[in-house]
Amino acid sequence: AQSVSQHNHHVILSEAASLELGCNYSYGGTVNLFWYVQYPGQHLQLLLKYFSGDPLVKGIKGFEAEFIKSKFSFNLRKPSVQWSDTAEYFCAVVPSGGSYIPTFGRGTSLIVHP
Amino acid sequence: KAGVTQTPRYLIKTRGQQVTLSCSPISGHRSVSWYQQTPGQGLQFLFEYFSETQRNKGNFPGRFSGRQFSNSRSEMNVSTLELGDSALYLCASSLQDPGTEAFFGQGTRLTVV
């Protein structure tokens, strides 16, 4: 069975600080990787995704993530956070063949102080 | 285009009762997935429906069931409610499967007392 681990449960930063949220997964086959974000009072929405190709993917609002296959990692980064980035961030893994059962990490709560 | 709509937004039920939640996917999306979100367990996959058939199922007891109609709208049912079923239930729709991209609704907050 696949699993997803998000190392940071709570992160507090000041505006303009750099952000890196860790995500590691365990699964023996090929996967599609996602980061979803949930802003306060809003629904979950896609931040970025990786299916294949360039392991460095760019998403909305200046976010990017790098897939490192050898480390089973898909870390999320942003060079300079803003107060509006305050949200909960979820990493998700879906096997890319056969069953499409998504596994989500438990989420990282990010608070950005102005 | 209209997003994923879930009704009702809030529900309070008593232990032992049953409940039905509804989800209207984005027009044209054929895959509907359901998730349970709790502070302790995070987001957990319940099941996925595609073309009125359950295609994938997570590790939840048989009290949790669902169905999908010909217009892709979906319902999930929880029978014999337990206190531990209190959670936010999320529905997500995808064009073909959640392995591409999932569009989430606002969720139904279920409280079991």
mmCIF file of C-alpha atoms in Angstrom:
data_model
loop_
_atom_site.group_PDB
_atom_site.id
_atom_site.type_symbol
_atom_site.label_atom_id
_atom_site.label_comp_id
_atom_site.label_asym_id
_atom_site.label_seq_id
_atom_site.Cartn_x
_atom_site.Cartn_y
_atom_site.Cartn_z
ATOM 1 C CA ALA A 1 0.000 0.000 0.000
ATOM 2 C CA GLN A 2 1.208 3.474 -0.768
ATOM 3 C CA SER A 3 1.797 6.120 1.885
ATOM 4 C CA VAL A 4 2.610 9.807 1.887
ATOM 5 C CA SER A 5 4.535 11.590 4.583
ATOM 6 C CA GLN A 6 4.601 15.335 5.071
ATOM 7 C CA HIS A 7 7.328 16.140 7.534
ATOM 8 C CA ASN A 8 6.202 19.557 8.658
ATOM 9 C CA HIS A 9 2.802 19.717 10.295
ATOM 10 C CA HIS A 10 2.932 23.375 11.238
ATOM 11 C CA VAL A 11 5.114 26.053 9.699
ATOM 12 C CA ILE A 12 5.186 29.699 10.723
ATOM 13 C CA LEU A 13 7.043 32.206 8.579
ATOM 14 C CA SER A 14 7.334 35.922 8.117
ATOM 15 C CA GLU A 15 6.529 37.507 4.781
ATOM 16 C CA ALA A 16 9.370 37.305 2.253
ATOM 17 C CA ALA A 17 10.842 34.227 3.892
ATOM 18 C CA SER A 18 11.529 31.199 1.721
ATOM 19 C CA LEU A 19 9.387 28.093 2.015
ATOM 20 C CA GLU A 20 10.098 24.432 1.527
ATOM 21 C CA LEU A 21 7.566 21.774 2.502
ATOM 22 C CA GLY A 22 8.683 18.188 2.429
ATOM 23 C CA CYS A 23 6.742 15.310 0.925
ATOM 24 C CA ASN A 24 7.929 11.716 0.680
ATOM 25 C CA TYR A 25 5.961 8.766 -0.591
ATOM 26 C CA SER A 26 6.316 5.049 -0.691
ATOM 27 C CA TYR A 27 5.067 3.156 -3.708
ATOM 28 C CA GLY A 28 6.752 0.643 -5.944
ATOM 29 C CA GLY A 29 5.417 1.838 -9.279
ATOM 30 C CA THR A 30 4.956 4.977 -11.327
ATOM 31 C CA VAL A 31 2.954 7.742 -9.732
ATOM 32 C CA ASN A 32 1.388 11.074 -10.480
ATOM 33 C CA LEU A 33 2.194 13.664 -7.849
ATOM 34 C CA PHE A 34 0.178 16.636 -6.679
ATOM 35 C CA TRP A 35 0.196 19.507 -4.270
ATOM 36 C CA TYR A 36 -3.190 20.834 -3.276
ATOM 37 C CA VAL A 37 -3.865 23.933 -1.195
ATOM 38 C CA GLN A 38 -6.805 24.798 1.030
ATOM 39 C CA TYR A 39 -7.098 28.499 1.869
ATOM 40 C CA PRO A 40 -9.147 29.378 4.965
ATOM 41 C CA GLY A 41 -12.828 28.891 4.242
ATOM 42 C CA GLN A 42 -12.216 27.684 0.706
ATOM 43 C CA HIS A 43 -12.197 24.348 -1.051
ATOM 44 C CA LEU A 44 -9.125 22.322 -1.890
ATOM 45 C CA GLN A 45 -7.571 23.382 -5.159
ATOM 46 C CA LEU A 46 -4.676 22.228 -7.260
ATOM 47 C CA LEU A 47 -1.385 24.043 -6.784
ATOM 48 C CA LEU A 48 0.714 21.967 -9.180
ATOM 49 C CA LYS A 49 1.136 18.454 -10.551
ATOM 50 C CA TYR A 50 3.788 16.180 -11.960
ATOM 51 C CA PHE A 51 3.107 13.355 -14.377
ATOM 52 C CA SER A 52 6.337 12.955 -16.321
ATOM 53 C CA GLY A 53 9.119 14.924 -17.996
ATOM 54 C CA ASP A 54 10.940 17.832 -16.366
ATOM 55 C CA PRO A 55 11.077 16.989 -12.658
ATOM 56 C CA LEU A 56 10.875 20.670 -11.767
ATOM 57 C CA VAL A 57 7.292 21.798 -12.113
ATOM 58 C CA LYS A 58 5.858 25.230 -11.691
ATOM 59 C CA GLY A 59 2.416 25.933 -10.322
ATOM 60 C CA ILE A 60 0.233 28.862 -9.528
ATOM 61 C CA LYS A 61 1.196 31.830 -7.356
ATOM 62 C CA GLY A 62 4.942 31.299 -7.720
ATOM 63 C CA PHE A 63 5.061 27.811 -6.256
ATOM 64 C CA GLU A 64 7.260 25.078 -7.668
ATOM 65 C CA ALA A 65 8.058 21.502 -6.757
ATOM 66 C CA GLU A 66 10.845 19.130 -7.609
ATOM 67 C CA PHE A 67 10.399 15.411 -8.098
ATOM 68 C CA ILE A 68 13.450 13.425 -7.026
ATOM 69 C CA LYS A 69 12.740 9.849 -8.016
ATOM 70 C CA SER A 70 15.668 8.336 -6.133
ATOM 71 C CA LYS A 71 14.438 9.914 -2.913
ATOM 72 C CA PHE A 72 10.717 9.360 -3.541
ATOM 73 C CA SER A 73 10.283 13.026 -2.765
ATOM 74 C CA PHE A 74 8.193 15.863 -4.163
ATOM 75 C CA ASN A 75 9.025 18.937 -2.127
ATOM 76 C CA LEU A 76 7.168 22.196 -2.532
ATOM 77 C CA ARG A 77 9.040 25.497 -2.632
ATOM 78 C CA LYS A 78 8.433 29.194 -2.876
ATOM 79 C CA PRO A 79 11.252 31.734 -2.741
ATOM 80 C CA SER A 80 9.287 34.465 -0.983
ATOM 81 C CA VAL A 81 5.999 33.826 0.810
ATOM 82 C CA GLN A 82 3.184 36.295 1.237
ATOM 83 C CA TRP A 83 0.548 36.653 3.933
ATOM 84 C CA SER A 84 -1.997 35.356 1.398
ATOM 85 C CA ASP A 85 -0.136 32.023 1.272
ATOM 86 C CA THR A 86 -1.494 31.196 4.715
ATOM 87 C CA ALA A 87 -3.268 27.902 4.107
ATOM 88 C CA GLU A 88 -3.098 24.155 4.516
ATOM 89 C CA TYR A 89 -1.019 22.294 1.954
ATOM 90 C CA PHE A 90 -1.519 18.671 0.978
ATOM 91 C CA CYS A 91 0.750 16.403 -0.987
ATOM 92 C CA ALA A 92 -0.985 13.590 -2.884
ATOM 93 C CA VAL A 93 0.128 10.540 -4.805
ATOM 94 C CA VAL A 94 -1.904 8.578 -7.334
ATOM 95 C CA PRO A 95 -0.613 5.429 -9.068
ATOM 96 C CA SER A 96 -0.482 6.187 -12.759
ATOM 97 C CA GLY A 97 -1.662 2.797 -13.943
ATOM 98 C CA GLY A 98 -4.334 0.439 -12.709
ATOM 99 C CA SER A 99 -6.177 1.677 -9.652
ATOM 100 C CA TYR A 100 -6.483 5.421 -9.313
ATOM 101 C CA ILE A 101 -6.632 5.494 -5.554
ATOM 102 C CA PRO A 102 -5.190 8.770 -4.277
ATOM 103 C CA THR A 103 -3.253 8.911 -1.047
ATOM 104 C CA PHE A 104 -2.913 12.244 0.675
ATOM 105 C CA GLY A 105 -0.426 13.394 3.245
ATOM 106 C CA ARG A 106 -1.815 14.707 6.512
ATOM 107 C CA GLY A 107 -1.213 18.270 5.458
ATOM 108 C CA THR A 108 0.990 21.153 6.525
ATOM 109 C CA SER A 109 -0.533 24.221 8.080
ATOM 110 C CA LEU A 110 1.356 27.313 6.953
ATOM 111 C CA ILE A 111 0.914 30.629 8.739
ATOM 112 C CA VAL A 112 2.608 33.670 7.257
ATOM 113 C CA HIS A 113 2.902 36.717 9.455
ATOM 114 C CA PRO A 114 2.785 40.105 7.712
ATOM 115 C CA LYS B 1 -18.003 26.957 -15.397
ATOM 116 C CA ALA B 2 -19.745 25.879 -12.229
ATOM 117 C CA GLY B 3 -17.637 24.017 -9.711
ATOM 118 C CA VAL B 4 -18.377 20.925 -7.696
ATOM 119 C CA THR B 5 -21.459 21.386 -5.547
ATOM 120 C CA GLN B 6 -22.062 19.472 -2.366
ATOM 121 C CA THR B 7 -25.263 19.499 -0.354
ATOM 122 C CA PRO B 8 -25.995 19.981 2.400
ATOM 123 C CA ARG B 9 -23.109 22.000 3.784
ATOM 124 C CA TYR B 10 -23.774 21.058 7.392
ATOM 125 C CA LEU B 11 -25.536 18.153 9.041
ATOM 126 C CA ILE B 12 -26.112 17.085 12.603
ATOM 127 C CA LYS B 13 -27.237 13.504 13.136
ATOM 128 C CA THR B 14 -27.711 11.179 16.057
ATOM 129 C CA ARG B 15 -25.811 7.948 16.582
ATOM 130 C CA GLY B 16 -27.503 5.062 14.827
ATOM 131 C CA GLN B 17 -29.148 7.197 12.162
ATOM 132 C CA GLN B 18 -28.211 7.174 8.530
ATOM 133 C CA VAL B 19 -27.282 10.058 6.276
ATOM 134 C CA THR B 20 -27.109 10.767 2.558
ATOM 135 C CA LEU B 21 -24.799 13.360 1.069
ATOM 136 C CA SER B 22 -25.015 14.665 -2.458
ATOM 137 C CA CYS B 23 -22.439 15.802 -4.972
ATOM 138 C CA SER B 24 -22.894 17.428 -8.371
ATOM 139 C CA PRO B 25 -19.682 17.266 -10.399
ATOM 140 C CA ILE B 26 -18.410 19.746 -12.934
ATOM 141 C CA SER B 27 -20.270 19.368 -16.204
ATOM 142 C CA GLY B 28 -18.557 16.802 -18.400
ATOM 143 C CA HIS B 29 -16.680 15.141 -15.564
ATOM 144 C CA ARG B 30 -17.441 11.450 -15.325
ATOM 145 C CA SER B 31 -15.378 10.475 -12.295
ATOM 146 C CA VAL B 32 -16.543 11.322 -8.790
ATOM 147 C CA SER B 33 -14.484 10.518 -5.711
ATOM 148 C CA TRP B 34 -15.389 10.831 -2.052
ATOM 149 C CA TYR B 35 -13.066 11.553 0.848
ATOM 150 C CA GLN B 36 -13.323 11.778 4.597
ATOM 151 C CA GLN B 37 -11.283 14.553 6.199
ATOM 152 C CA THR B 38 -10.578 14.557 9.928
ATOM 153 C CA PRO B 39 -7.917 16.349 11.992
ATOM 154 C CA GLY B 40 -6.409 13.068 13.133
ATOM 155 C CA GLN B 41 -6.403 11.087 9.889
ATOM 156 C CA GLY B 42 -6.268 13.797 7.262
ATOM 157 C CA LEU B 43 -7.862 13.110 3.879
ATOM 158 C CA GLN B 44 -8.823 9.505 3.318
ATOM 159 C CA PHE B 45 -10.188 8.072 0.103
ATOM 160 C CA LEU B 46 -13.600 6.462 0.415
ATOM 161 C CA PHE B 47 -14.508 5.418 -3.132
ATOM 162 C CA GLU B 48 -14.627 6.525 -6.719
ATOM 163 C CA TYR B 49 -17.428 6.197 -9.241
ATOM 164 C CA PHE B 50 -17.164 6.311 -13.000
ATOM 165 C CA SER B 51 -20.067 5.826 -15.399
ATOM 166 C CA GLU B 52 -22.369 4.743 -12.567
ATOM 167 C CA THR B 53 -19.971 2.008 -11.418
ATOM 168 C CA GLN B 54 -17.807 1.938 -8.344
ATOM 169 C CA ARG B 55 -14.337 1.688 -9.785
ATOM 170 C CA ASN B 56 -12.175 2.001 -6.681
ATOM 171 C CA LYS B 57 -12.759 1.635 -2.979
ATOM 172 C CA GLY B 58 -10.779 2.657 0.083
ATOM 173 C CA ASN B 59 -10.549 0.914 3.434
ATOM 174 C CA PHE B 60 -13.829 1.897 5.000
ATOM 175 C CA PRO B 61 -16.508 -0.378 6.469
ATOM 176 C CA GLY B 62 -19.547 -1.383 4.479
ATOM 177 C CA ARG B 63 -21.632 1.228 6.332
ATOM 178 C CA PHE B 64 -20.180 3.677 3.833
ATOM 179 C CA SER B 65 -21.690 3.297 0.405
ATOM 180 C CA GLY B 66 -22.322 5.388 -2.637
ATOM 181 C CA ARG B 67 -23.809 5.526 -6.056
ATOM 182 C CA GLN B 68 -23.622 7.546 -9.218
ATOM 183 C CA PHE B 69 -26.433 8.475 -11.516
ATOM 184 C CA SER B 70 -26.486 8.686 -15.290
ATOM 185 C CA ASN B 71 -25.895 12.452 -15.138
ATOM 186 C CA SER B 72 -22.723 11.781 -13.067
ATOM 187 C CA ARG B 73 -24.239 13.184 -9.889
ATOM 188 C CA SER B 74 -23.263 11.089 -6.916
ATOM 189 C CA GLU B 75 -24.531 10.338 -3.455
ATOM 190 C CA MET B 76 -22.843 8.736 -0.527
ATOM 191 C CA ASN B 77 -24.661 7.082 2.328
ATOM 192 C CA VAL B 78 -23.497 6.283 5.815
ATOM 193 C CA SER B 79 -25.685 3.941 7.815
ATOM 194 C CA THR B 80 -25.726 3.312 11.553
ATOM 195 C CA LEU B 81 -23.777 6.449 12.298
ATOM 196 C CA GLU B 82 -21.065 6.401 14.939
ATOM 197 C CA LEU B 83 -19.496 9.326 16.782
ATOM 198 C CA GLY B 84 -16.276 8.682 14.894
ATOM 199 C CA ASP B 85 -18.006 9.404 11.588
ATOM 200 C CA SER B 86 -18.012 13.092 12.445
ATOM 201 C CA ALA B 87 -15.897 14.639 9.720
ATOM 202 C CA LEU B 88 -15.795 16.816 6.660
ATOM 203 C CA TYR B 89 -16.836 14.761 3.646
ATOM 204 C CA LEU B 90 -15.368 15.973 0.395
ATOM 205 C CA CYS B 91 -16.397 15.153 -3.102
ATOM 206 C CA ALA B 92 -14.087 15.641 -6.057
ATOM 207 C CA SER B 93 -14.754 15.322 -9.748
ATOM 208 C CA SER B 94 -12.347 14.533 -12.550
ATOM 209 C CA LEU B 95 -12.658 14.225 -16.302
ATOM 210 C CA GLN B 96 -11.619 10.580 -16.340
ATOM 211 C CA ASP B 97 -9.991 9.676 -13.023
ATOM 212 C CA PRO B 98 -8.442 11.313 -9.939
ATOM 213 C CA GLY B 99 -5.019 10.497 -11.294
ATOM 214 C CA THR B 100 -5.207 13.456 -13.615
ATOM 215 C CA GLU B 101 -6.586 16.294 -11.534
ATOM 216 C CA ALA B 102 -9.362 16.438 -8.977
ATOM 217 C CA PHE B 103 -11.687 19.401 -8.471
ATOM 218 C CA PHE B 104 -13.046 19.521 -4.959
ATOM 219 C CA GLY B 105 -16.300 20.750 -3.541
ATOM 220 C CA GLN B 106 -16.648 22.718 -0.324
ATOM 221 C CA GLY B 107 -17.579 19.617 1.582
ATOM 222 C CA THR B 108 -20.333 18.553 3.934
ATOM 223 C CA ARG B 109 -19.578 18.911 7.610
ATOM 224 C CA LEU B 110 -21.215 15.985 9.408
ATOM 225 C CA THR B 111 -21.505 16.003 13.168
ATOM 226 C CA VAL B 112 -22.741 12.888 14.923
ATOM 227 C CA VAL B 113 -24.023 13.401 18.460
#
